[in-house]
């Protein structure tokens, strides 16, 4: 049973989108996200740096274990195993954010989490279902990246700015030629720049290859602007100020 749980075959663990195990993950994602938002003040008072380091360590540990799993099962290959997927890059940035508390890193994590990892939660590219290790690895890493982004936004008080959307666009487009080169050299499909995924995804609505790549560019611009408008730091209104609140106090989303 242990070998099966950590084995390379997905036959006994075939994942189905919107099955009970997937619905459980989506419900957990929504409930925990609401919990972080509703209890942000209490979390601000109770959570310490030790918790942040613990989450960072858990992400490193489960990611290293994932690479061990691929290696021992003969699945590790440069075409899909290098830490170049957008969510994999976001995981590394999330660990750095938890340790360094950098606002520049936060800006990238926020958008890659909201725009990328949330899509992976609702439209996962996954073959292994509960209780396989890969099921836990996939959803734990994606969920935690988004929750850390929410934690730094609502609990720590970090906020994206308009220039954050510009940084995101530059970051993605500076990396894109390198990712395309890696795809060409390895036969991989990092960032789905060589073709659409086999499962249903939002890319199905963005046109055929390679035009959907341009559609993704436009979509990133639009969605990042929407996310910024929703989560940006808001100024207190006149009525709020007259009640004694500070003009610089955040009005959380």
Coordinates of C-alpha atoms in Angstrom, one line a residue:
X1 CA 0.0 0.0 0.0
X2 CA 2.9 2.4 0.8
X3 CA 4.6 1.6 -2.5
X4 CA 1.3 2.2 -4.3
X5 CA 0.9 5.5 -2.4
X6 CA 4.4 6.6 -3.5
X7 CA 4.5 4.6 -6.7
X8 CA 4.7 5.8 -10.3
X9 CA 1.5 4.2 -11.6
X10 CA -1.7 6.3 -11.7
X11 CA -4.0 3.3 -12.6
X12 CA -5.3 2.7 -9.0
X13 CA -5.5 6.5 -8.4
X14 CA -6.9 7.9 -11.6
X15 CA -7.9 11.5 -11.0
X16 CA -11.2 12.9 -12.3
X17 CA -12.0 16.6 -12.3
X18 CA -14.8 17.6 -10.1
X19 CA -14.9 14.2 -8.3
X20 CA -15.5 14.1 -4.6
X21 CA -11.8 14.5 -3.8
X22 CA -11.5 17.5 -6.1
X23 CA -14.7 19.2 -4.8
X24 CA -13.3 18.7 -1.3
X25 CA -10.2 20.6 -2.2
X26 CA -12.1 23.4 -3.8
X27 CA -14.4 23.7 -0.8
X28 CA -11.4 23.8 1.5
X29 CA -9.8 26.5 -0.6
X30 CA -12.8 28.7 -0.4
X31 CA -13.4 28.1 3.4
X32 CA -9.8 28.7 4.4
X33 CA -9.6 31.8 2.2
X34 CA -12.7 33.2 3.9
X35 CA -11.2 32.3 7.3
X36 CA -8.1 34.3 6.5
X37 CA -10.1 37.3 5.4
X38 CA -12.7 37.2 8.3
X39 CA -10.2 36.6 11.0
X40 CA -7.3 38.7 9.6
X41 CA -7.1 40.9 12.8
X42 CA -6.8 37.9 15.1
X43 CA -4.3 36.2 12.8
X44 CA -2.3 39.4 12.8
X45 CA -2.1 39.2 16.6
X46 CA -1.5 35.5 17.0
X47 CA 0.7 34.3 14.1
X48 CA 4.4 34.6 14.5
X49 CA 7.5 34.4 12.3
X50 CA 7.9 30.8 13.4
X51 CA 4.6 30.0 11.6
X52 CA 5.9 31.6 8.4
X53 CA 9.2 29.7 8.6
X54 CA 7.3 26.5 9.2
X55 CA 5.2 27.0 6.1
X56 CA 8.3 27.8 4.0
X57 CA 10.0 24.7 5.3
X58 CA 7.0 22.5 4.5
X59 CA 6.9 23.8 0.9
X60 CA 10.6 23.1 0.5
X61 CA 10.3 19.6 2.0
X62 CA 7.3 18.5 -0.1
X63 CA 8.9 19.9 -3.3
X64 CA 12.1 18.1 -2.6
X65 CA 10.1 14.9 -1.9
X66 CA 8.3 15.4 -5.2
X67 CA 11.6 15.4 -7.1
X68 CA 12.6 12.3 -5.1
X69 CA 9.3 10.6 -6.1
X70 CA 9.9 11.4 -9.8
X71 CA 13.5 10.1 -9.6
X72 CA 12.8 6.8 -7.8
X73 CA 9.9 6.1 -10.2
X74 CA 11.9 6.9 -13.3
X75 CA 9.7 9.9 -14.1
X76 CA 12.2 12.7 -13.8
X77 CA 13.0 14.3 -17.1
X78 CA 14.1 17.8 -18.2
X79 CA 11.1 18.1 -20.4
X80 CA 8.7 18.4 -17.5
X81 CA 10.6 18.2 -14.1
X82 CA 12.7 21.3 -14.0
X83 CA 11.4 24.1 -11.7
X84 CA 10.2 26.2 -14.6
X85 CA 6.4 25.9 -14.5
X86 CA 4.9 29.2 -13.5
X87 CA 3.4 27.7 -10.3
X88 CA 6.8 26.0 -9.6
X89 CA 8.5 29.4 -9.9
X90 CA 5.8 30.9 -7.7
X91 CA 6.5 28.3 -5.1
X92 CA 10.1 29.3 -5.0
X93 CA 9.1 33.0 -4.8
X94 CA 6.6 32.1 -2.0
X95 CA 9.4 30.5 0.1
X96 CA 11.6 33.6 -0.4
X97 CA 8.6 35.9 0.5
X98 CA 8.0 34.0 3.8
X99 CA 11.6 34.3 4.7
X100 CA 12.6 37.8 3.3
X101 CA 9.2 39.6 3.5
X102 CA 10.1 41.4 0.3
X103 CA 7.4 43.6 -1.2
X104 CA 8.9 43.1 -4.6
X105 CA 8.6 39.4 -4.3
X106 CA 5.1 39.8 -2.9
X107 CA 3.9 41.6 -6.1
X108 CA 5.0 38.6 -8.2
X109 CA 3.6 36.0 -5.8
X110 CA 0.3 37.8 -5.5
X111 CA -0.4 37.8 -9.2
X112 CA 1.0 34.4 -10.1
X113 CA -1.1 33.0 -7.2
X114 CA -4.3 34.7 -8.0
X115 CA -4.0 34.3 -11.8
X116 CA -2.1 31.1 -12.1
X117 CA -2.4 28.8 -9.0
X118 CA -6.2 29.4 -8.6
X119 CA -6.7 28.1 -12.1
X120 CA -4.7 25.0 -11.3
X121 CA -6.9 24.4 -8.3
X122 CA -10.1 24.6 -10.3
X123 CA -8.7 23.1 -13.5
X124 CA -5.9 20.8 -12.3
X125 CA -3.5 19.1 -14.7
X126 CA -3.3 16.0 -12.5
X127 CA -3.4 12.2 -13.0
X128 CA -3.2 11.0 -9.4
X129 CA -6.2 11.0 -7.1
X130 CA -6.4 10.7 -3.3
X131 CA -4.6 9.3 -1.4
X132 CA -1.5 9.3 -3.7
X133 CA 1.4 11.4 -2.8
X134 CA 1.2 13.4 -6.0
X135 CA -2.4 14.4 -5.1
X136 CA -1.2 15.8 -1.8
X137 CA 1.8 17.5 -3.3
X138 CA -0.1 19.2 -6.1
X139 CA -2.9 20.6 -4.1
X140 CA -0.9 21.4 -1.0
X141 CA 1.6 23.5 -2.9
X142 CA -1.0 25.3 -5.0
X143 CA -3.3 26.0 -2.1
X144 CA -0.5 27.2 0.1
X145 CA 0.8 29.6 -2.5
X146 CA -2.6 31.3 -2.8
X147 CA -3.2 31.3 1.0
X148 CA 0.3 32.9 1.6
X149 CA -0.6 35.6 -0.9
X150 CA -3.9 36.2 0.9
X151 CA -2.1 36.1 4.2
X152 CA 0.4 38.8 3.2
X153 CA -2.4 40.9 1.7
X154 CA -5.0 40.8 4.5
X155 CA -3.0 39.9 7.6
X156 CA 0.4 41.6 6.8
X157 CA -1.1 44.6 5.0
X158 CA 0.9 44.2 1.7
X159 CA -1.0 45.5 -1.3
X160 CA -0.5 45.4 -5.1
X161 CA -0.1 48.6 -7.0
X162 CA -0.5 49.6 -10.6
X163 CA 3.2 49.2 -11.1
X164 CA 2.9 45.7 -9.7
X165 CA 1.0 44.8 -12.8
X166 CA 3.7 46.3 -15.0
X167 CA 6.4 44.3 -13.1
X168 CA 4.4 41.1 -13.6
X169 CA 4.1 41.7 -17.4
X170 CA 7.8 42.4 -17.7
X171 CA 8.7 39.5 -15.5
X172 CA 6.7 37.1 -17.6
X173 CA 7.8 38.4 -21.0
X174 CA 11.5 38.5 -20.0
X175 CA 11.2 34.8 -18.9
X176 CA 9.1 33.7 -21.9
X177 CA 12.0 33.5 -24.5
X178 CA 14.0 31.4 -22.1
X179 CA 11.1 29.1 -21.4
X180 CA 10.5 28.7 -25.2
X181 CA 14.2 27.8 -25.6
X182 CA 14.0 25.2 -22.9
X183 CA 10.9 23.7 -24.6
X184 CA 12.6 23.5 -27.9
X185 CA 15.7 21.8 -26.4
X186 CA 13.9 19.3 -24.2
X187 CA 10.6 18.8 -26.1
X188 CA 8.8 20.1 -23.1
X189 CA 5.7 22.2 -22.8
X190 CA 6.4 24.6 -19.9
X191 CA 3.8 27.3 -19.6
X192 CA 1.9 25.5 -22.3
X193 CA 3.9 27.5 -24.9
X194 CA 4.2 24.4 -27.1
X195 CA 0.5 23.4 -27.0
X196 CA -2.6 23.3 -25.0
X197 CA -3.0 20.8 -22.1
X198 CA -5.0 17.6 -22.8
X199 CA -7.5 18.4 -20.1
X200 CA -10.1 21.2 -20.1
X201 CA -8.7 24.6 -19.3
X202 CA -9.4 28.3 -19.9
X203 CA -6.9 28.0 -22.9
X204 CA -9.7 26.2 -24.8
X205 CA -11.4 29.6 -25.2
X206 CA -8.4 31.5 -26.3
X207 CA -8.0 30.3 -29.9
X208 CA -5.7 27.8 -31.6
X209 CA -2.0 27.5 -31.3
X210 CA 0.0 29.7 -31.4
X211 CA -2.5 32.5 -31.3
X212 CA -3.7 31.6 -27.8
X213 CA -0.3 32.8 -26.5
X214 CA -1.2 36.3 -27.6
X215 CA -4.6 35.9 -26.1
X216 CA -2.9 34.9 -22.8
X217 CA -0.9 38.1 -22.9
X218 CA -4.0 40.2 -23.3
X219 CA -5.8 38.1 -20.6
X220 CA -2.9 38.6 -18.2
X221 CA -3.1 42.4 -18.7
X222 CA -6.8 42.5 -18.1
X223 CA -7.0 40.1 -15.2
X224 CA -4.0 41.7 -13.4
X225 CA -5.7 45.1 -13.7
X226 CA -8.9 43.6 -12.3
X227 CA -7.0 41.9 -9.4
X228 CA -5.2 45.2 -8.7
X229 CA -8.5 47.2 -8.6
X230 CA -10.0 44.7 -6.2
X231 CA -7.1 44.3 -3.8
X232 CA -5.4 47.7 -4.0
X233 CA -4.9 49.8 -1.0
X234 CA -8.0 52.1 -0.6
X235 CA -8.0 55.5 1.0
X236 CA -10.4 56.2 3.8
X237 CA -13.4 58.2 2.9
X238 CA -14.5 61.5 4.5
X239 CA -17.1 59.8 6.7
X240 CA -14.6 57.3 8.0
X241 CA -12.0 60.0 8.7
X242 CA -14.4 62.1 10.6
X243 CA -15.0 59.1 13.0
X244 CA -11.3 59.2 13.9
X245 CA -9.6 56.8 11.5
X246 CA -6.2 57.5 10.1
X247 CA -6.1 58.8 6.5
X248 CA -3.5 56.1 5.7
X249 CA -5.5 53.3 7.3
X250 CA -6.1 50.3 5.0
X251 CA -9.7 49.5 4.1
X252 CA -9.3 45.8 3.5
X253 CA -11.1 44.0 0.7

